[in-house]
Amino acid sequence: GQSLEQPSEVTAVEGAIVQINCTYQTSGFYGLSWYQQHDGGAPTFLSYNALDGLEETGRFSSFLSRSDSYGYLLLQELQMKDSASYFCASRSAGNMLTFGGGTRLMVKP
Amino acid sequence: DAMVIQNPRYQVTQFGKPVTLSCSQTLNHNVMYWYQQKSSQAPKLLFHYYDKDFNNEADTPDNFQSRRPNTSFCFLDIRSPGLGDAAMYLCATSREGGGEQFFGPGTRLTVL
């Protein structure tokens, strides 16, 4: 089976840095993806880590440690528009995704 | 712009009345997915297609069926909707070789 754990909610202030952790127990693990979803909107792709290490894309970075079955999404210079739900998702054969429960990020002024 | 389109965006049906949700894509991706997402929960995969090769998740209820008449279109049929089927239904596509999944805006289904 597949399971991913992430915090249900995180609150931070504008301009701050926040880290959203994800631990996983999956079989046939190919890599870890992160998706952002605003209320009422569709999930949109943020990043994908197939190998250990840090991937940086603008204000967002994602990290993976396969040996620890752990990853995180790092958001820097937080903006109000970053308030959304963030899902980690394990990728398995056939490009299948299993999503974690999601972390609701609230950015306050 | 290449995209994934879902119609309708909002669908209201009555308990037990069949409903069909549609998805189309201009990305020319050969893999298409249907997810169910309930409030404050993660998207849950219902089905996926590799071209016309249909794959049903083990725990997808028999009440749910899908059709993919061609590369661009995919349909989700709910034969006898129950109150528990009220949810957002998301369609997504990807290339066969992997990479990100592109999601449509979703159809929010209400069952009265």
CSV table of N, CA, C and O in Angstrom, one decimal, chain A residues 16-86:
chain,number,residue,atom,x,y,z
A,16,ALA,N,7.9,35.5,5.4
A,16,ALA,CA,8.6,34.4,6.1
A,16,ALA,C,8.9,33.2,5.2
A,16,ALA,O,8.6,33.2,4.0
A,17,ILE,N,9.6,32.3,5.8
A,17,ILE,CA,9.9,31.0,5.1
A,17,ILE,C,9.1,29.9,5.9
A,17,ILE,O,9.1,29.9,7.1
A,18,VAL,N,8.6,29.0,5.1
A,18,VAL,CA,7.8,27.9,5.7
A,18,VAL,C,8.2,26.6,5.1
A,18,VAL,O,8.5,26.5,3.9
A,19,GLN,N,8.3,25.5,5.9
A,19,GLN,CA,8.7,24.2,5.4
A,19,GLN,C,7.5,23.2,5.6
A,19,GLN,O,7.1,23.1,6.8
A,20,ILE,N,7.1,22.5,4.6
A,20,ILE,CA,6.0,21.5,4.8
A,20,ILE,C,6.7,20.2,4.6
A,20,ILE,O,7.2,19.9,3.5
A,21,ASN,N,6.6,19.3,5.6
A,21,ASN,CA,7.2,18.0,5.6
A,21,ASN,C,6.3,16.9,5.1
A,21,ASN,O,5.1,17.1,5.2
A,22,CYS,N,6.9,15.9,4.5
A,22,CYS,CA,6.1,14.8,4.0
A,22,CYS,C,6.9,13.5,4.2
A,22,CYS,O,8.1,13.4,3.8
A,23,THR,N,6.3,12.6,4.9
A,23,THR,CA,6.9,11.3,5.1
A,23,THR,C,6.1,10.2,4.4
A,23,THR,O,4.8,10.4,4.3
A,24,TYR,N,6.7,9.3,3.8
A,24,TYR,CA,5.9,8.3,3.0
A,24,TYR,C,6.3,6.9,3.3
A,24,TYR,O,7.4,6.6,3.7
A,25,GLN,N,5.4,6.0,3.0
A,25,GLN,CA,5.6,4.6,3.1
A,25,GLN,C,4.9,4.0,1.8
A,25,GLN,O,3.7,4.0,1.7
A,26,THR,N,5.7,3.8,0.8
A,26,THR,CA,5.1,3.3,-0.5
A,26,THR,C,6.0,2.2,-1.1
A,26,THR,O,7.2,2.1,-0.8
A,27,SER,N,5.3,1.5,-1.9
A,27,SER,CA,6.1,0.5,-2.7
A,27,SER,C,6.2,0.9,-4.1
A,27,SER,O,5.4,1.7,-4.6
A,28,GLY,N,7.3,0.6,-4.8
A,28,GLY,CA,7.5,1.0,-6.1
A,28,GLY,C,7.6,2.5,-6.3
A,28,GLY,O,7.1,3.1,-7.2
A,29,PHE,N,8.4,3.1,-5.4
A,29,PHE,CA,8.5,4.5,-5.3
A,29,PHE,C,9.4,5.0,-6.4
A,29,PHE,O,10.6,4.6,-6.5
A,30,TYR,N,8.9,6.0,-7.2
A,30,TYR,CA,9.8,6.6,-8.3
A,30,TYR,C,10.2,8.0,-7.9
A,30,TYR,O,11.3,8.4,-8.3
A,31,GLY,N,9.4,8.7,-7.1
A,31,GLY,CA,9.8,10.0,-6.8
A,31,GLY,C,8.7,10.7,-6.1
A,31,GLY,O,7.6,10.2,-5.9
A,32,LEU,N,8.9,12.0,-5.6
A,32,LEU,CA,7.9,12.7,-4.8
A,32,LEU,C,7.6,14.0,-5.6
A,32,LEU,O,8.5,14.8,-6.0
A,33,SER,N,6.3,14.2,-5.8
A,33,SER,CA,5.8,15.4,-6.4
A,33,SER,C,5.1,16.3,-5.4
A,33,SER,O,4.7,15.9,-4.3
A,34,TRP,N,5.1,17.6,-5.7
A,34,TRP,CA,4.3,18.6,-4.9
A,34,TRP,C,3.3,19.3,-5.8
A,34,TRP,O,3.7,19.7,-6.9
A,35,TYR,N,2.1,19.5,-5.3
A,35,TYR,CA,1.1,20.2,-6.0
A,35,TYR,C,0.4,21.2,-5.1
A,35,TYR,O,0.3,21.0,-3.9
A,36,GLN,N,0.1,22.3,-5.7
A,36,GLN,CA,-0.6,23.4,-5.0
A,36,GLN,C,-2.1,23.5,-5.4
A,36,GLN,O,-2.4,23.3,-6.6
A,37,GLN,N,-3.0,23.7,-4.5
A,37,GLN,CA,-4.4,23.8,-4.8
A,37,GLN,C,-5.0,24.9,-4.0
A,37,GLN,O,-5.1,24.8,-2.8
A,38,HIS,N,-5.5,25.9,-4.8
A,38,HIS,CA,-6.3,27.0,-4.1
A,38,HIS,C,-7.7,26.5,-4.0
A,38,HIS,O,-8.2,25.6,-4.7
A,39,ASP,N,-8.4,27.1,-3.0
A,39,ASP,CA,-9.8,26.7,-2.7
A,39,ASP,C,-10.6,26.8,-4.0
A,39,ASP,O,-10.6,27.8,-4.7
A,40,GLY,N,-11.3,25.7,-4.3
A,40,GLY,CA,-12.1,25.7,-5.5
A,40,GLY,C,-11.4,25.5,-6.8
A,40,GLY,O,-12.0,25.4,-7.8
A,41,GLY,N,-10.1,25.4,-6.7
A,41,GLY,CA,-9.3,25.3,-7.9
A,41,GLY,C,-8.7,23.9,-8.2
A,41,GLY,O,-8.9,23.0,-7.4
A,42,ALA,N,-8.0,23.7,-9.3
A,42,ALA,CA,-7.4,22.5,-9.6
A,42,ALA,C,-6.0,22.4,-9.0
A,42,ALA,O,-5.3,23.4,-8.9
A,43,PRO,N,-5.5,21.2,-8.7
A,43,PRO,CA,-4.1,21.1,-8.3
A,43,PRO,C,-3.2,21.5,-9.5
A,43,PRO,O,-3.5,21.1,-10.6
A,44,THR,N,-2.2,22.2,-9.1
A,44,THR,CA,-1.2,22.6,-10.1
A,44,THR,C,0.2,22.1,-9.7
A,44,THR,O,0.5,22.2,-8.5
A,45,PHE,N,1.0,21.6,-10.6
A,45,PHE,CA,2.3,21.0,-10.3
A,45,PHE,C,3.3,22.1,-9.9
A,45,PHE,O,3.3,23.2,-10.4
A,46,LEU,N,4.0,21.8,-8.8
A,46,LEU,CA,5.1,22.7,-8.3
A,46,LEU,C,6.5,22.1,-8.6
A,46,LEU,O,7.3,22.8,-9.1
A,47,SER,N,6.7,20.8,-8.2
A,47,SER,CA,8.0,20.3,-8.3
A,47,SER,C,8.0,18.8,-8.3
A,47,SER,O,7.0,18.2,-7.8
A,48,TYR,N,9.1,18.2,-8.7
A,48,TYR,CA,9.2,16.7,-8.6
A,48,TYR,C,10.7,16.4,-8.3
A,48,TYR,O,11.6,16.9,-8.9
A,49,ASN,N,10.9,15.5,-7.3
A,49,ASN,CA,12.2,15.0,-7.0
A,49,ASN,C,12.2,13.5,-7.2
A,49,ASN,O,11.5,12.7,-6.6
A,50,ALA,N,13.1,13.1,-8.2
A,50,ALA,CA,13.3,11.7,-8.4
A,50,ALA,C,14.6,11.2,-7.6
A,50,ALA,O,14.7,10.0,-7.2
A,51,LEU,N,15.5,12.1,-7.4
A,51,LEU,CA,16.8,11.8,-6.8
A,51,LEU,C,16.9,12.6,-5.5
A,51,LEU,O,16.2,13.6,-5.3
A,52,ASP,N,17.7,12.1,-4.6
A,52,ASP,CA,18.0,12.8,-3.3
A,52,ASP,C,18.5,14.2,-3.6
A,52,ASP,O,19.3,14.4,-4.5
A,53,GLY,N,18.1,15.1,-2.7
A,53,GLY,CA,18.7,16.4,-2.9
A,53,GLY,C,17.6,17.5,-3.0
A,53,GLY,O,16.4,17.2,-2.9
A,54,LEU,N,18.1,18.7,-3.3
A,54,LEU,CA,17.2,19.8,-3.3
A,54,LEU,C,17.0,20.3,-4.8
A,54,LEU,O,17.9,20.4,-5.5
A,55,GLU,N,15.8,20.6,-5.1
A,55,GLU,CA,15.4,21.2,-6.4
A,55,GLU,C,14.8,22.6,-6.1
A,55,GLU,O,13.9,22.7,-5.3
A,56,GLU,N,15.4,23.5,-6.8
A,56,GLU,CA,14.9,24.9,-6.6
A,56,GLU,C,14.2,25.5,-7.8
A,56,GLU,O,14.7,25.4,-8.9
A,57,THR,N,13.1,26.1,-7.6
A,57,THR,CA,12.3,26.7,-8.7
A,57,THR,C,11.8,28.0,-8.1
A,57,THR,O,10.7,28.1,-7.5
A,58,GLY,N,12.5,29.1,-8.3
A,58,GLY,CA,12.1,30.4,-7.8
A,58,GLY,C,12.0,30.4,-6.3
A,58,GLY,O,13.0,30.0,-5.6
A,59,ARG,N,10.9,30.8,-5.8
A,59,ARG,CA,10.7,30.9,-4.3
A,59,ARG,C,10.5,29.6,-3.7
A,59,ARG,O,10.5,29.4,-2.5
A,60,PHE,N,10.2,28.6,-4.5
A,60,PHE,CA,9.9,27.2,-4.0
A,60,PHE,C,11.1,26.3,-4.2
A,60,PHE,O,11.7,26.3,-5.2
A,61,SER,N,11.3,25.5,-3.2
A,61,SER,CA,12.3,24.4,-3.3
A,61,SER,C,11.7,23.1,-2.7
A,61,SER,O,10.9,23.2,-1.9
A,62,SER,N,12.2,22.0,-3.3
A,62,SER,CA,11.7,20.7,-2.7
A,62,SER,C,12.9,19.8,-2.5
A,62,SER,O,13.9,19.9,-3.3
A,63,PHE,N,12.8,19.0,-1.5
A,63,PHE,CA,13.9,18.2,-1.0
A,63,PHE,C,13.4,16.8,-0.9
A,63,PHE,O,12.3,16.5,-0.5
A,64,LEU,N,14.3,15.8,-1.2
A,64,LEU,CA,14.0,14.4,-1.0
A,64,LEU,C,15.1,13.6,-0.4
A,64,LEU,O,16.3,13.8,-0.8
A,65,SER,N,14.8,12.8,0.5
A,65,SER,CA,15.8,11.8,1.1
A,65,SER,C,15.1,10.4,1.0
A,65,SER,O,14.3,10.1,1.8
A,66,ARG,N,15.6,9.6,0.0
A,66,ARG,CA,15.0,8.3,-0.1
A,66,ARG,C,15.3,7.4,1.0
A,66,ARG,O,14.5,6.6,1.5
A,67,SER,N,16.5,7.6,1.6
A,67,SER,CA,16.9,6.7,2.7
A,67,SER,C,16.0,6.9,3.9
A,67,SER,O,15.8,6.0,4.7
A,68,ASP,N,15.5,8.2,4.1
A,68,ASP,CA,14.7,8.5,5.2
A,68,ASP,C,13.2,8.5,4.8
A,68,ASP,O,12.3,8.8,5.7
A,69,SER,N,12.9,8.2,3.6
A,69,SER,CA,11.4,8.3,3.1
A,69,SER,C,10.8,9.6,3.5
A,69,SER,O,9.7,9.6,4.1
A,70,TYR,N,11.5,10.6,3.2
A,70,TYR,CA,11.1,12.0,3.7
A,70,TYR,C,11.4,13.0,2.6
A,70,TYR,O,12.4,12.9,1.9
A,71,GLY,N,10.5,14.0,2.6
A,71,GLY,CA,10.7,15.1,1.7
A,71,GLY,C,10.1,16.3,2.3
A,71,GLY,O,9.3,16.3,3.3
A,72,TYR,N,10.4,17.5,1.7
A,72,TYR,CA,9.8,18.7,2.2
A,72,TYR,C,9.7,19.7,1.0
A,72,TYR,O,10.4,19.6,0.1
A,73,LEU,N,8.7,20.6,1.2
A,73,LEU,CA,8.6,21.7,0.3
A,73,LEU,C,8.9,23.0,1.1
A,73,LEU,O,8.4,23.2,2.2
A,74,LEU,N,9.8,23.8,0.6
A,74,LEU,CA,10.2,25.0,1.2
A,74,LEU,C,9.7,26.2,0.4
A,74,LEU,O,9.9,26.3,-0.8
A,75,LEU,N,8.9,27.1,1.1
A,75,LEU,CA,8.4,28.3,0.4
A,75,LEU,C,9.1,29.5,1.1
A,75,LEU,O,9.0,29.7,2.3
A,76,GLN,N,9.7,30.3,0.3
A,76,GLN,CA,10.4,31.5,0.8
A,76,GLN,C,9.7,32.7,0.4
A,76,GLN,O,8.9,32.7,-0.6
A,77,GLU,N,10.0,33.8,1.1
A,77,GLU,CA,9.4,35.1,0.8
A,77,GLU,C,7.9,35.0,0.6
A,77,GLU,O,7.3,35.4,-0.4
A,78,LEU,N,7.2,34.4,1.6
A,78,LEU,CA,5.8,34.1,1.5
A,78,LEU,C,5.0,35.3,1.1
A,78,LEU,O,5.2,36.4,1.6
A,79,GLN,N,4.0,35.0,0.2
A,79,GLN,CA,3.1,36.1,-0.2
A,79,GLN,C,1.7,35.6,0.1
A,79,GLN,O,1.4,34.4,0.3
A,80,MET,N,0.8,36.5,0.2
A,80,MET,CA,-0.6,36.2,0.6
A,80,MET,C,-1.2,35.2,-0.4
A,80,MET,O,-2.0,34.3,-0.1
A,81,LYS,N,-0.8,35.3,-1.7
A,81,LYS,CA,-1.3,34.4,-2.7
A,81,LYS,C,-0.9,33.0,-2.6
A,81,LYS,O,-1.4,32.0,-3.2
A,82,ASP,N,0.1,32.7,-1.7
A,82,ASP,CA,0.6,31.4,-1.4
A,82,ASP,C,-0.4,30.6,-0.5
A,82,ASP,O,-0.2,29.4,-0.3
A,83,SER,N,-1.3,31.3,0.1
A,83,SER,CA,-2.3,30.6,0.9
A,83,SER,C,-3.1,29.6,0.0
A,83,SER,O,-3.8,30.0,-0.9
A,84,ALA,N,-2.9,28.4,0.4
A,84,ALA,CA,-3.5,27.3,-0.4
A,84,ALA,C,-3.3,26.0,0.3
A,84,ALA,O,-2.6,26.0,1.3
A,85,SER,N,-3.7,24.9,-0.3
A,85,SER,CA,-3.4,23.6,0.2
A,85,SER,C,-2.2,23.0,-0.7
A,85,SER,O,-2.2,23.2,-1.9
A,86,TYR,N,-1.3,22.3,0.0
A,86,TYR,CA,-0.1,21.8,-0.7
A,86,TYR,C,-0.1,20.3,-0.4
A,86,TYR,O,-0.2,19.8,0.7
